[in-house]
Each structure stands twice: as structure tokens, then as C-alpha cells.
Amino acid sequence: MQDVAGECGDPGTVADLAVCLGGRGPKPRNRVTRAAAGEGRQALLDEILPVLVDTGIEDEMVGGLLRNSIGMERLRAAVAQGTGRLPRDNGHLAMLDNSYSYLRQFTPDVLKAISFTGGTGSEGFMEAVAILKKLNADRARKVPDQAPTDFVPAKWAGYLEQAARDRDVTAYRHFWELTVLLSLRDRLRSGDVYVPSSRRYADPASYLFTPEQWEGQREQFCQLVGKPTDARLALEGCREELAAAMGDLEKVLGNRKASTGEVRTSRTSTRRSARRSSW
């Protein structure tokens, strides 16, 4: 931890490095196995499809032709190699689970060493981070029943649901912890979660002018951009611009031809002609 911190010079960078998940860990072997099986099945599909799309072959002849040309032994082997469809994330979380032991070498230390603060709307997720920290401190294995999961994206939710159906406490802990760490990484990058002592992952509000700083620069800035210094007037002007733009859009959509999707406006026609001439 100290070596990494000294190299990066920023606790926020340490946090991001630690939860990047999989960058330096052992490579899962199942990717190679699945890829090899997939290549074989792809080759088989390349032989089957030309027969299926050949309209010169009678329908009743297709089955016998494929069985005889490919062979039942090879067809049965392909069926036996079937590994099922990949989950919504194409197996990303399962691959990370293969490196779970490696990740556990440093992720508990990172969570213990660095204080994370959540922005507006991150209360549920920060509760999950606190629960994970406590699980690490107590060396507990089971995720509490009340642990939040509403922060988990749909692409990963299936892993937790399957582990819960199987009543597999270990698998549920692995996948829940991984989703917390991955979400922490993403929220650090987006600014939804920040590290108070960090330079790179500081509170986004710290990059803005303070009210006192803005007061001294407001008039000059508004003159440069052609906006009123009164915020209420500026907002009203934005509403008027939006209403005018939406009105123009309604007119354009109203002139759309149902059959071709073309828009009957001179401006659009000119733009299309210019694009076509450039081809």
C-alpha cells in the first residue's frame, strides 16, 4: 500500500488502482477453454448454414444431408460442449470472481485506509461500503440480509439473484463485494463518491467558484458571454430559447414524409445536397 501510494502520490489514485479489478491479477483459464470450444462450434455453424440457405435442397433432405456430411459423432460432441449463454455482462463479473483471492490481498486494506464520502443520492451505496468495511474488520463471510443491492446495475443483478436462489452464501458474498468495489471505482471516476484528501478525486464542488469569488467576476464574465447578471433573468432567457427551439423542431417533424423520412425544409435540403456533393 505504501509503495503504491508513494508511486501515485494521491490517495484517490490508490483507491482507483486498487478497485480497477483484474488489471494485474491472474488471468482466468476459462476464457481460453470457452474460446476454443466456441471456435469449434463456429466452424460447425459455417458448414451448416450454407446447407440451410440453399433453396435448391429440398426441406426433407436437409437433415439427412447434414447428419451424413458432418457426422453424428461430431454433432453430438458439439452439443456436449455447449456451455450455455453468457450473462448480460458477457461473463465479466464471473471472470473477476476467478481473481477474487488475489483482489482480497489489497482491497480490504484500501477500504480501511481511505475515507470515502458520497454525494447526493449515494446514501444507499455508502451504506453498502460501510457494511463491506465491517465484514472485512469482523472477518465475517455472510452478507447481512438487509445489505442494500439497489445500486447494483441490471447487468450484474442476475449473479446475486442466482446465488440467492441457490442459497450459496459464499457466491453471494463474492458477487456482492465485487459489485460494491466496481461501483466504487465508477463512482469515484464520475464524482458521485469522492476522497476528501485526494487531488484527483476531490469533492466536485471544490472545483467551483465560491460565492465570494463568483461575486467579483460575475459582471465581467456575463458581459463576455452576453448574459444578464441576474440569474432569474438568465433562466427566463434559457426557457424562451428552449421553447423557440422546440417549436422549430415540431415544425420540422410535422413536415416529415411518412414513407421516406425526408424533411421538407429548404435548409435541410440544402444540407443534404451539400453532403451528397461531397461524396
C-alpha atoms as one frame of an Amber mdcrd trajectory, in Angstrom:
protein
   0.000   0.000   0.000   2.713   2.489   0.945   4.696   1.692  -2.203   1.684
   2.274  -4.386   0.763   5.455  -2.543   4.261   6.799  -2.925   4.277   5.959
  -6.623   0.938   7.573  -7.349   1.128  10.408  -4.850  -2.636  10.567  -4.399
  -4.890   8.501  -2.087  -7.651   8.774  -4.679  -5.374   7.249  -7.284  -4.589
   4.420  -4.889  -8.291   3.802  -4.480  -8.860   3.747  -8.220  -5.868   1.455
  -8.781  -6.989  -0.936  -6.107 -10.572  -1.275  -7.314  -9.769  -1.410 -11.027
 -10.175  -5.167 -10.542  -8.227  -7.545 -12.666  -5.515  -5.317 -14.101  -2.643
  -7.279 -12.545  -4.341 -10.379 -11.275  -4.023 -13.924 -12.584  -5.744 -14.481
 -15.906  -8.792 -16.771 -15.711  -8.297 -20.036 -17.549 -11.938 -20.495 -18.505
 -11.636 -17.765 -21.152  -9.216 -19.913 -23.172 -11.337 -23.032 -22.745 -14.527
 -21.256 -23.756 -12.831 -19.586 -26.721 -11.537 -22.939 -28.023 -14.966 -24.533
 -27.702 -16.556 -21.527 -29.379 -14.211 -21.772 -32.352 -15.171 -25.397 -32.912
 -18.865 -24.651 -32.764 -18.401 -21.655 -35.067 -16.657 -23.872 -37.630 -19.567
 -26.298 -37.418 -22.045 -23.457 -37.929 -20.126 -22.340 -41.022 -20.739 -25.783
 -42.518 -24.412 -25.938 -41.537 -25.577 -22.502 -42.701 -24.756 -22.905 -46.421
 -26.916 -26.029 -46.496 -29.795 -24.331 -44.699 -29.856 -21.302 -47.026 -29.512
 -23.351 -50.219 -33.054 -23.269 -51.631 -32.067 -25.900 -54.179 -32.012 -28.531
 -51.420 -35.422 -29.945 -50.545 -36.510 -29.410 -46.949 -36.839 -33.115 -46.256
 -33.261 -33.662 -47.440 -31.587 -31.091 -45.199 -31.473 -33.163 -42.006 -30.091
 -36.274 -43.628 -27.552 -34.277 -45.654 -26.176 -32.539 -42.562 -26.040 -35.726
 -40.498 -24.253 -37.610 -43.235 -21.817 -34.872 -44.282 -20.928 -33.708 -40.773
 -21.443 -36.935 -38.906 -23.479 -37.679 -35.818 -20.375 -38.071 -33.660 -19.266
 -34.517 -34.368 -22.779 -33.124 -33.893 -23.145 -34.892 -30.533 -19.740 -33.575
 -29.436 -20.802 -30.022 -30.284 -23.977 -30.417 -28.235 -21.972 -31.770 -25.298
 -19.631 -28.767 -25.444 -22.474 -26.300 -25.021 -21.721 -24.014 -22.069 -24.928
 -22.003 -22.033 -25.483 -18.372 -22.941 -23.337 -15.713 -21.366 -24.991 -13.428
 -18.790 -25.852  -9.828 -19.567 -22.316  -8.631 -18.826 -20.804 -11.359 -21.067
 -19.339 -13.084 -18.029 -17.231 -10.144 -16.829 -18.184 -10.478 -13.154 -17.659
 -14.261 -13.223 -14.186 -13.724 -14.667 -13.366 -11.281 -11.876 -14.588 -13.828
  -9.363 -11.772 -16.107 -10.558  -9.361 -13.431  -9.269 -11.269 -12.921  -6.010
  -8.479 -14.305  -3.783  -5.956 -12.028  -5.473  -8.182  -8.968  -5.049  -8.684
  -9.754  -1.373  -4.954  -9.269  -0.858  -5.360  -5.497  -1.047  -8.991  -4.337
  -1.309  -9.716  -4.649   2.443  -6.625  -2.552   3.193  -7.705   0.101   0.699
 -11.186   0.375   2.197  -9.691   0.577   5.684  -7.047   3.181   4.825  -9.130
   5.610   2.774 -12.224   7.547   3.793 -14.828   7.833   1.058 -17.627  10.390
   1.048 -20.785  10.046  -1.010 -22.509  12.814  -2.878 -26.226  13.486  -3.077
 -28.223  10.314  -3.690 -25.391   7.952  -2.710 -26.690   7.140   0.768 -27.640
   3.537  -0.054 -24.370   2.827  -1.757 -22.300   4.339   1.061 -24.198   2.080
   3.445 -23.025  -0.873   1.341 -19.418   0.360   1.560 -19.738   0.650   5.348
 -21.152  -2.877   5.577 -18.295  -4.241   3.467 -15.765  -2.499   5.702 -17.376
  -4.078   8.768 -17.426  -7.517   7.133 -13.707  -7.167   6.487 -12.986  -5.966
  10.034 -15.012  -8.791  11.617 -13.756 -11.342   9.059 -17.374 -12.315   8.518
 -18.393 -14.286   5.443 -22.139 -13.784   5.187 -23.587 -10.581   3.775 -26.355
  -9.300   6.088 -29.870  -9.779   4.788 -30.512  -6.023   4.963 -27.433  -5.134
   2.904 -28.525  -2.808   0.069 -28.472  -4.011  -3.534 -30.357  -1.191  -5.253
 -27.050   0.239  -6.506 -26.269  -2.951  -8.462 -26.711  -2.453 -12.250 -29.060
  -4.792 -14.098 -26.135  -6.425 -15.916 -24.845  -7.781 -12.578 -28.107  -8.325
 -10.716 -28.532 -11.825 -12.162 -25.450 -13.080 -10.330 -26.861 -12.063  -6.957
 -30.304 -13.403  -7.784 -28.912 -16.801  -8.812 -26.721 -17.051  -5.706 -29.731
 -16.173  -3.533 -31.871 -18.825  -5.244 -29.122 -21.406  -4.731 -28.684 -20.244
  -1.130 -24.979 -20.081  -1.868 -23.688 -17.724   0.851 -20.129 -17.770  -0.475
 -21.076 -16.932  -4.064 -23.422 -14.181  -2.884 -20.642 -12.633  -0.769 -18.202
 -12.749  -3.693 -20.546 -11.149  -6.202 -21.953  -8.584  -3.767 -18.449  -7.495
  -2.736 -17.327  -7.258  -6.364 -20.328  -5.112  -7.280 -19.549  -2.776  -4.373
 -15.916  -2.431  -5.476 -16.770  -1.943  -9.133 -19.433   0.622  -8.266 -16.955
   2.401  -6.013 -14.497   2.618  -8.892 -17.134   4.012 -11.254 -18.494   6.492
  -8.710 -15.011   7.757  -7.923 -14.485   8.436 -11.606 -17.848  10.182 -12.018
 -17.537  12.255  -8.844 -20.557  10.688  -7.105 -18.106   9.497  -4.451 -15.005
  11.444  -3.517 -11.969  11.286  -1.238 -11.608  14.453   0.857  -7.783  14.286
   0.944  -7.421  13.484  -2.750  -6.333  15.817  -5.530  -7.749  13.775  -8.389
 -10.900  12.515  -6.652 -11.826  15.534  -4.562 -15.348  16.821  -3.988 -16.545
  18.177  -7.394 -17.862  21.275  -5.613 -14.294  22.169  -4.626 -13.532  22.905
  -8.296 -16.230  25.582  -8.484 -16.032  29.264  -7.574 -17.086  30.108  -4.052
 -19.932  32.666  -3.828 -17.385  35.286  -2.855 -15.118  34.503  -5.814 -18.029
  34.498  -8.254 -19.334  37.834  -6.996 -16.095  39.519  -8.009 -16.091  38.039
 -11.520 -19.786  37.805 -12.368 -20.199  41.118 -14.177 -17.126  40.715 -16.389
 -17.983  37.097 -17.263 -21.622  37.888 -18.098 -20.521  40.709 -20.388 -18.207
  38.332 -22.252 -20.918  35.715 -22.829 -23.765  38.180 -23.362 -25.887  37.042
 -20.431 -27.648  39.085 -17.732 -26.051  39.186 -14.307 -29.408  38.426 -12.681
 -29.783  34.634 -12.504 -33.580  34.816 -12.729 -33.414  36.760 -15.957 -30.810
  34.358 -17.349 -33.020  31.352 -16.565 -36.034  33.011 -18.140 -33.993  33.656
 -21.293 -32.978  29.986 -21.393 -36.624  28.941 -21.123 -37.543  31.195 -24.037
 -34.696  29.810 -26.156 -35.769  26.246 -25.345 -39.413  26.964 -26.182 -38.410
  28.504 -29.525 -36.137  25.571 -30.356 -38.866  23.050 -29.501 -41.319  24.980
 -31.675 -38.914  24.811 -34.630 -38.430  21.091 -34.018 -42.187  20.471 -34.009
 -42.456  22.209 -37.369 -39.639  20.113 -38.826 -41.144  16.864 -37.532 -44.530
  17.898 -38.875 -43.078  18.184 -42.394 -41.552  14.702 -42.312 -42.650  12.369
 -45.092 -44.022   9.183 -43.619 -42.706   6.957 -46.405 -39.148   8.215 -46.840
 -38.415  10.052 -43.613 -37.250  13.092 -45.584 -37.897  16.543 -44.191 -39.351
  19.186 -46.486 -37.392  22.266 -45.472 -35.105  24.317 -47.651 -32.387  24.351
 -45.011 -32.376  20.554 -44.661 -32.470  20.031 -48.408 -29.506  22.355 -48.863
 -27.516  20.492 -46.206 -28.285  17.131 -47.751 -27.334  18.342 -51.204 -24.034
  19.630 -49.856 -23.305  16.292 -48.181 -24.128  14.346 -51.307 -21.934  16.566
 -53.446 -19.043  15.920 -51.077 -19.379  12.156 -51.587
